[in-house]
CSV table of N, CA and C and ligand atoms in Angstrom, one decimal:
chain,number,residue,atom,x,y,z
V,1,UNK,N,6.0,-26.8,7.4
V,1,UNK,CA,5.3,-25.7,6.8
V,1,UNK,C,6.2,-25.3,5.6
V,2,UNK,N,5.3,-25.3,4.5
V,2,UNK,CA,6.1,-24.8,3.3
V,2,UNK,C,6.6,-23.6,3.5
V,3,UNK,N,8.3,-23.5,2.9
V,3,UNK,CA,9.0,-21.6,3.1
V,3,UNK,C,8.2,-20.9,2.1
V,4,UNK,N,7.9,-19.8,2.0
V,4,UNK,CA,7.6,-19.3,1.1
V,4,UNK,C,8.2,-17.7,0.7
V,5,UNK,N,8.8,-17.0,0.0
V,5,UNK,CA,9.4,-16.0,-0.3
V,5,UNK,C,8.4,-14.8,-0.3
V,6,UNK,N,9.3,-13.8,0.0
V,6,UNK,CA,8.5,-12.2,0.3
V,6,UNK,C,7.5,-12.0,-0.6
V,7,UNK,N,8.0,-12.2,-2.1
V,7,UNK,CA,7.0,-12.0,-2.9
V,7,UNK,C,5.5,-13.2,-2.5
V,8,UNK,N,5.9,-14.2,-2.7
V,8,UNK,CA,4.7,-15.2,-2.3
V,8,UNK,C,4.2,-14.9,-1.1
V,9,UNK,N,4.5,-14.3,0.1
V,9,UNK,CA,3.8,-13.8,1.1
V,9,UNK,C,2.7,-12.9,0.6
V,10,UNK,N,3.5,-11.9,0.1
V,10,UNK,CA,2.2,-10.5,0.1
V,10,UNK,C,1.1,-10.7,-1.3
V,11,UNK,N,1.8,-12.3,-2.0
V,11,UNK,CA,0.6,-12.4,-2.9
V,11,UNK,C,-0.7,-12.6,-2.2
V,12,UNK,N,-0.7,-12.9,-0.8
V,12,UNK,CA,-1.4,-14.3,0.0
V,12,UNK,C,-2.1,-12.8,1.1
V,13,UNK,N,-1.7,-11.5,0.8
V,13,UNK,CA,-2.6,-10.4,1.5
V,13,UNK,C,-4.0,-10.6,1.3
V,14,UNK,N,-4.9,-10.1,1.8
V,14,UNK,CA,-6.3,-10.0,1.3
V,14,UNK,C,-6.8,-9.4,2.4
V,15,UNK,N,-7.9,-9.0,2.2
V,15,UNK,CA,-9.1,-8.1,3.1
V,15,UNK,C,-10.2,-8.5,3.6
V,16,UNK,N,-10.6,-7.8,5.4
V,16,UNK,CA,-11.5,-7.9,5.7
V,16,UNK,C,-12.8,-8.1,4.8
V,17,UNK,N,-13.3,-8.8,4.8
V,17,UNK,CA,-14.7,-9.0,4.0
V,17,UNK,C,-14.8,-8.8,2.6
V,18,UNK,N,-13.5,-9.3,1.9
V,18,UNK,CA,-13.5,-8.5,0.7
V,18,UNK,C,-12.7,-9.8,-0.1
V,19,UNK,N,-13.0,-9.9,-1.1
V,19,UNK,CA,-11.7,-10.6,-2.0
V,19,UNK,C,-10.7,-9.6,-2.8
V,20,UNK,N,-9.6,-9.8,-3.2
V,20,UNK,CA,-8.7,-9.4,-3.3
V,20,UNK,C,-8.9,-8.3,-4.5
V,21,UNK,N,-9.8,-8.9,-5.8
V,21,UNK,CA,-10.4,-8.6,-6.9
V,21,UNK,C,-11.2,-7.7,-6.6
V,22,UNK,N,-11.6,-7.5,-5.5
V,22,UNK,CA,-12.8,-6.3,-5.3
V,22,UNK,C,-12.7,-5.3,-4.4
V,23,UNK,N,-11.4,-5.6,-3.8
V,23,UNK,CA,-11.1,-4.8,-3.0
V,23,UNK,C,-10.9,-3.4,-2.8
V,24,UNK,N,-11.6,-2.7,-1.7
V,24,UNK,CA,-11.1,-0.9,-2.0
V,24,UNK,C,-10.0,-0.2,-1.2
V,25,UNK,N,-9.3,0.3,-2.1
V,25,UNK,CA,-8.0,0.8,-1.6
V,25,UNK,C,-8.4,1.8,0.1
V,26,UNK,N,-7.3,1.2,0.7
V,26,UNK,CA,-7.4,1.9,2.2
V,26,UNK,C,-6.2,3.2,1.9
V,27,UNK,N,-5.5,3.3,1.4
V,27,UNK,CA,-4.5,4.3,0.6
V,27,UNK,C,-5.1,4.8,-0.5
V,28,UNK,N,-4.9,6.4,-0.7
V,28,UNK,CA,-5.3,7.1,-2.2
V,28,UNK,C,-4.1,7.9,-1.7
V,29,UNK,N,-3.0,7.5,-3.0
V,29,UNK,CA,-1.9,8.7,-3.0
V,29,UNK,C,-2.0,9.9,-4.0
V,30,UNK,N,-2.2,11.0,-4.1
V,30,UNK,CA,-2.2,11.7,-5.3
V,30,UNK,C,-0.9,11.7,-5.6
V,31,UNK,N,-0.7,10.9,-7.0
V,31,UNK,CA,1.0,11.1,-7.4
V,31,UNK,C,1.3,12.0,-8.4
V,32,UNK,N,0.1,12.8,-8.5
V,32,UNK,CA,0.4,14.3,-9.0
V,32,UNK,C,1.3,15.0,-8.5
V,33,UNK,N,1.9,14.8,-7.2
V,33,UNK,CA,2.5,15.7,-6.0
V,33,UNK,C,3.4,14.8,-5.9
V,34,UNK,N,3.5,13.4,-5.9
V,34,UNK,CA,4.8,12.5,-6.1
V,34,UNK,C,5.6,13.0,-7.5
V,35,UNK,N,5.0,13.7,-8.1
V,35,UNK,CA,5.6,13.7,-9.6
V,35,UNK,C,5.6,14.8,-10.1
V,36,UNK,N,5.6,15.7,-9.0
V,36,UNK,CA,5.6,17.4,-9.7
V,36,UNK,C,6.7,17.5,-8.2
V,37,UNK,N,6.2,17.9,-7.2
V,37,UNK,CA,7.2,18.9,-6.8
V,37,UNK,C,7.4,18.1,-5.6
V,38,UNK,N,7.4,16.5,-5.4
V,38,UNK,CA,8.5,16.3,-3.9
V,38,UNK,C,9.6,15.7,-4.1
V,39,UNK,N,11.0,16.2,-3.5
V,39,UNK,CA,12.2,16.4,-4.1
V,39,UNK,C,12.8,15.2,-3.8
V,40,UNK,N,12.3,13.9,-3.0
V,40,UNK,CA,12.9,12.9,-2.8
V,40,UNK,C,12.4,11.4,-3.0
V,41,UNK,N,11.4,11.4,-3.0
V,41,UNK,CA,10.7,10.2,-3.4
V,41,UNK,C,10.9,8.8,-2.4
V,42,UNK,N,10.7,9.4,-0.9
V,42,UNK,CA,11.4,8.4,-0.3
V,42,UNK,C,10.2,7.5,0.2
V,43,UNK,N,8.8,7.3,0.0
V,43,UNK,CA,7.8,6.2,0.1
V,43,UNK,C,8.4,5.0,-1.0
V,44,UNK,N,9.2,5.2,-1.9
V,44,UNK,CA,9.7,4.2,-3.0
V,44,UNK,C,10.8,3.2,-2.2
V,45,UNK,N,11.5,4.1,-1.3
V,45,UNK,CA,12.8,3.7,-0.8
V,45,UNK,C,12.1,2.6,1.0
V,46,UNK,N,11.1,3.3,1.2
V,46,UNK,CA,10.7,2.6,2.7
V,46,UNK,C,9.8,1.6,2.9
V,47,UNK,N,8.6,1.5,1.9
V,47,UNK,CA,7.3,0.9,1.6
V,47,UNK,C,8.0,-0.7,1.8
V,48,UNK,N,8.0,-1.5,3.1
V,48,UNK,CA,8.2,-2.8,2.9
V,48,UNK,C,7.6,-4.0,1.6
V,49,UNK,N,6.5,-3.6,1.6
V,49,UNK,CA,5.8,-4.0,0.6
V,49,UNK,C,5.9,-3.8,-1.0
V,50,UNK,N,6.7,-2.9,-1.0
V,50,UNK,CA,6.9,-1.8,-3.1
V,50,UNK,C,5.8,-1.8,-3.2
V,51,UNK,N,4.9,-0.7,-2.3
V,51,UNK,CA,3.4,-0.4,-3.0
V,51,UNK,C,4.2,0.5,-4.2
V,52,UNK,N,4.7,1.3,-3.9
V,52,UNK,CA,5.5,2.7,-4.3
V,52,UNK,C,6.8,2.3,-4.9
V,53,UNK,N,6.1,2.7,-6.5
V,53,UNK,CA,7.4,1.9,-7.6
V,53,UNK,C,8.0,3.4,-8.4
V,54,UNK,N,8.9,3.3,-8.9
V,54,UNK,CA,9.2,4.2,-10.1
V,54,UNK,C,10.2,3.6,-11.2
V,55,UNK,N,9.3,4.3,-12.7
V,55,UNK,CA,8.9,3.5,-13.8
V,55,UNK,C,10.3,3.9,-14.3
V,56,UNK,N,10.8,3.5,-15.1
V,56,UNK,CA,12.2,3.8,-15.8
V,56,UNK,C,12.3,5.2,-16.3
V,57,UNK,N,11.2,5.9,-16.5
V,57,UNK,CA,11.5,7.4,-16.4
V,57,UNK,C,11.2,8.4,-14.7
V,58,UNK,N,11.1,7.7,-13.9
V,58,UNK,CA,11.6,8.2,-12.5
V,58,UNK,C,10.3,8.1,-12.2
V,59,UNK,N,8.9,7.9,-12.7
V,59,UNK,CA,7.6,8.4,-12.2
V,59,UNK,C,7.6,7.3,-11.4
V,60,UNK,N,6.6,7.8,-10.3
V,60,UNK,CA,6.3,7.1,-9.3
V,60,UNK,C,4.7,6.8,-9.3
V,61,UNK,N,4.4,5.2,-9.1
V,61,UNK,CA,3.4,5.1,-9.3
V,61,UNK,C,3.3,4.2,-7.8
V,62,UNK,N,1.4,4.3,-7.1
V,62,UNK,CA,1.5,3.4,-6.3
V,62,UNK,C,0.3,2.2,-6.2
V,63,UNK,N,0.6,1.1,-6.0
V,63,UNK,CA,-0.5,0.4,-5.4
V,63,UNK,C,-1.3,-0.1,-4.2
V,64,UNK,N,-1.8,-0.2,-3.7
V,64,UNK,CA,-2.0,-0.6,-2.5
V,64,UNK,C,-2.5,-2.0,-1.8
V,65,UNK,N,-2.7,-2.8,-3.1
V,65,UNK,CA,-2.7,-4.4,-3.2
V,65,UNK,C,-1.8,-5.3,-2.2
V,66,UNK,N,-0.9,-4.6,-2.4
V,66,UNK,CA,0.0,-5.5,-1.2
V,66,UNK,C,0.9,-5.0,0.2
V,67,UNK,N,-0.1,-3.7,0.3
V,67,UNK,CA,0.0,-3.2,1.6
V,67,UNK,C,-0.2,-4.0,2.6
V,68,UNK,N,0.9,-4.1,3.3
V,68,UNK,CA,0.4,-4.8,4.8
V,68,UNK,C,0.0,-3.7,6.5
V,69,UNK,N,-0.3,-2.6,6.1
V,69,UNK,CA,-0.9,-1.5,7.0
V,69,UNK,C,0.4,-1.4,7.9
V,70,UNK,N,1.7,-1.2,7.6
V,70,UNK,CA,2.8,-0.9,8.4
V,70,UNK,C,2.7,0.4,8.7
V,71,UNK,N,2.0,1.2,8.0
V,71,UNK,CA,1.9,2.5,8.6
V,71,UNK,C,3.3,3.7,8.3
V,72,UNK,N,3.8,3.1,7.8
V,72,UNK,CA,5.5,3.8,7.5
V,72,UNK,C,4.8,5.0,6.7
V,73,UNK,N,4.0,4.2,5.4
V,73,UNK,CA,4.3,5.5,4.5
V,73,UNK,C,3.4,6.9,4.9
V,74,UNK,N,2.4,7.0,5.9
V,74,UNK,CA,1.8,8.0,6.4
V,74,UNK,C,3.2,8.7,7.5
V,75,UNK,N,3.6,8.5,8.0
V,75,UNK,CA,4.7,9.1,8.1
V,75,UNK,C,5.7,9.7,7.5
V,76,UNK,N,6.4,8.4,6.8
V,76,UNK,CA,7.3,9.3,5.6
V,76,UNK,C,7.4,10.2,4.6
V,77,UNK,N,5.4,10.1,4.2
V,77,UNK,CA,5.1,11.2,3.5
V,77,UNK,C,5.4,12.6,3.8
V,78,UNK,N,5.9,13.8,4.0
V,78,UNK,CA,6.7,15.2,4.0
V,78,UNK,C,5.6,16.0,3.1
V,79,UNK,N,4.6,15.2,2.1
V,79,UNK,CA,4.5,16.5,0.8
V,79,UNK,C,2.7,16.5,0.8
V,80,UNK,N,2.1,15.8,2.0
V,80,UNK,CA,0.7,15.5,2.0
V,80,UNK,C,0.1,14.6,1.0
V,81,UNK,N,0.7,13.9,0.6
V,81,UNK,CA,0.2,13.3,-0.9
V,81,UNK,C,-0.7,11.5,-0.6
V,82,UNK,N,-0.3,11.2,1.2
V,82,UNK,CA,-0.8,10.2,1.1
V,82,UNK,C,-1.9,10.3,2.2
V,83,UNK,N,-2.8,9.7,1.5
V,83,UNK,CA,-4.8,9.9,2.0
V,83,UNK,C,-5.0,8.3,2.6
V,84,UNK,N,-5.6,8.1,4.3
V,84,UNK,CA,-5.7,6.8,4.2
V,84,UNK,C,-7.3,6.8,5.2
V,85,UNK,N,-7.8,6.1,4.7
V,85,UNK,CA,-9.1,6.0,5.0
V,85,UNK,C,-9.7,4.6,4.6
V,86,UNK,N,-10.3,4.0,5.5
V,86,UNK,CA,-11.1,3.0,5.3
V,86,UNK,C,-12.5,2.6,4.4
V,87,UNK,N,-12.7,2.6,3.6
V,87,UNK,CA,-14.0,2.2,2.8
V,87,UNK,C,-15.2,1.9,3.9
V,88,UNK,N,-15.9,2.4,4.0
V,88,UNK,CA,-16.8,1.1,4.5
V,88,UNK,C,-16.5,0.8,6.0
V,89,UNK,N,-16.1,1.1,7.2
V,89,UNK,CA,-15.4,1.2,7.7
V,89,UNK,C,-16.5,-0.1,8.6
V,90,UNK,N,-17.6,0.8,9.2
V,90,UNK,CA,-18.5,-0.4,9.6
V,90,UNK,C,-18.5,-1.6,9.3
V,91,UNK,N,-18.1,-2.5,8.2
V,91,UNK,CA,-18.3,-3.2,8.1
V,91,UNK,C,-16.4,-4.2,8.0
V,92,UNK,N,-15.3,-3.7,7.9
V,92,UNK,CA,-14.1,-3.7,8.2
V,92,UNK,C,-13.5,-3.5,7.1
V,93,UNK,N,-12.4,-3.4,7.0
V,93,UNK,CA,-11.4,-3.4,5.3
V,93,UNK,C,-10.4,-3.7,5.4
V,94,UNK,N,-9.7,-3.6,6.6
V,94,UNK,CA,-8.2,-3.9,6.3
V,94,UNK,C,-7.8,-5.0,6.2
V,95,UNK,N,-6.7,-5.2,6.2
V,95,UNK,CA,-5.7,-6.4,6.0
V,95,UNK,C,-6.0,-7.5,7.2
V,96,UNK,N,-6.6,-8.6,5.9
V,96,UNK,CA,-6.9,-10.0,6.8
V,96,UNK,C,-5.3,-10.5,7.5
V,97,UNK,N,-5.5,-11.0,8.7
V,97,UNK,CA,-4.1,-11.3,9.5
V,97,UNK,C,-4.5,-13.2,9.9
V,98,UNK,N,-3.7,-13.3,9.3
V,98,UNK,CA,-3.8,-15.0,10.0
V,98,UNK,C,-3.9,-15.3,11.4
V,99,UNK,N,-2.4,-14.5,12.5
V,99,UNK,CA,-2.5,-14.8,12.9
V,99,UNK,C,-3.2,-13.9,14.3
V,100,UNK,N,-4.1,-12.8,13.8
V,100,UNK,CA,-5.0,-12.0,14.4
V,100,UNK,C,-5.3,-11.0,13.8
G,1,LIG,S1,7.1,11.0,-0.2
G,1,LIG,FE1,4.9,11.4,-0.6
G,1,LIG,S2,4.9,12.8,-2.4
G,1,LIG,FE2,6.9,11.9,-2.3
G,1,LIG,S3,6.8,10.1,-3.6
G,1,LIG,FE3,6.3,9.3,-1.6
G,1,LIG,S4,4.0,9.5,-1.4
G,1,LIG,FE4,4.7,10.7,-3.2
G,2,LIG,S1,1.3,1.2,5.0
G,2,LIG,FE1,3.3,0.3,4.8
G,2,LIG,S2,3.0,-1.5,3.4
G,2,LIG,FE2,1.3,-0.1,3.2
G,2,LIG,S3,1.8,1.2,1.5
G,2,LIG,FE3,2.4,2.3,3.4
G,2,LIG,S4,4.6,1.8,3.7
G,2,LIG,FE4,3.7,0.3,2.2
């Protein structure tokens, strides 16, 4: 089996019933509240994935493209700023799993 590296893994993410290109975010962070008043920014530091980047002026931006649903950052969030909800829910959304 070919090795393949962290980054090449989570390119290879994709969704229930969904292609990658069409996909709807199961995460809405308001980074209005990442970038006004939470004093640590620690979803940047824990996010296995780097959904949650910050840009060379300290802003924090997030994606959710290569979320693998670890569930960390609903926890580590402190400031209410992360929203997680399924699209569509009936019909599935999350993260396709190979191996279940
Ligand atoms: S901890 Fe919450 S508010 Fe702070 S940067 Fe992360 S998602 Fe944003
Ligand atoms: S659920 Fe896990 S992988 Fe997805 S954005 Fe949150 S911390 Fe990152």
């Amino acid at each position: 089996m070919e090795k393949l590296s962290i980054a090449e893994r989570l390119g290879k993410v994709s969704y229930l019933n969904q292609t990658k290109t069409e996909a709807k975010p199961h995460i809405i962070v308001d980074t209005d509240i990442c970038n006004s008043t939470c004093p640590h920014h620690c979803t940047t530091y824990v996010c296995p994935a780097n959904c949650y980047t910050k840009d060379e002026n300290g802003k924090v931006h997030f994606q959710f493209e290569d979320c693998i649903e670890c569930g960390t950052c609903m926890f580590a969030c402190d400031q209410g700023a992360v929203d997680w909800n399924y699209p569509d829910p009936e019909i599935g959304r999350g993260v396709k799993w190979n191996f279940g």
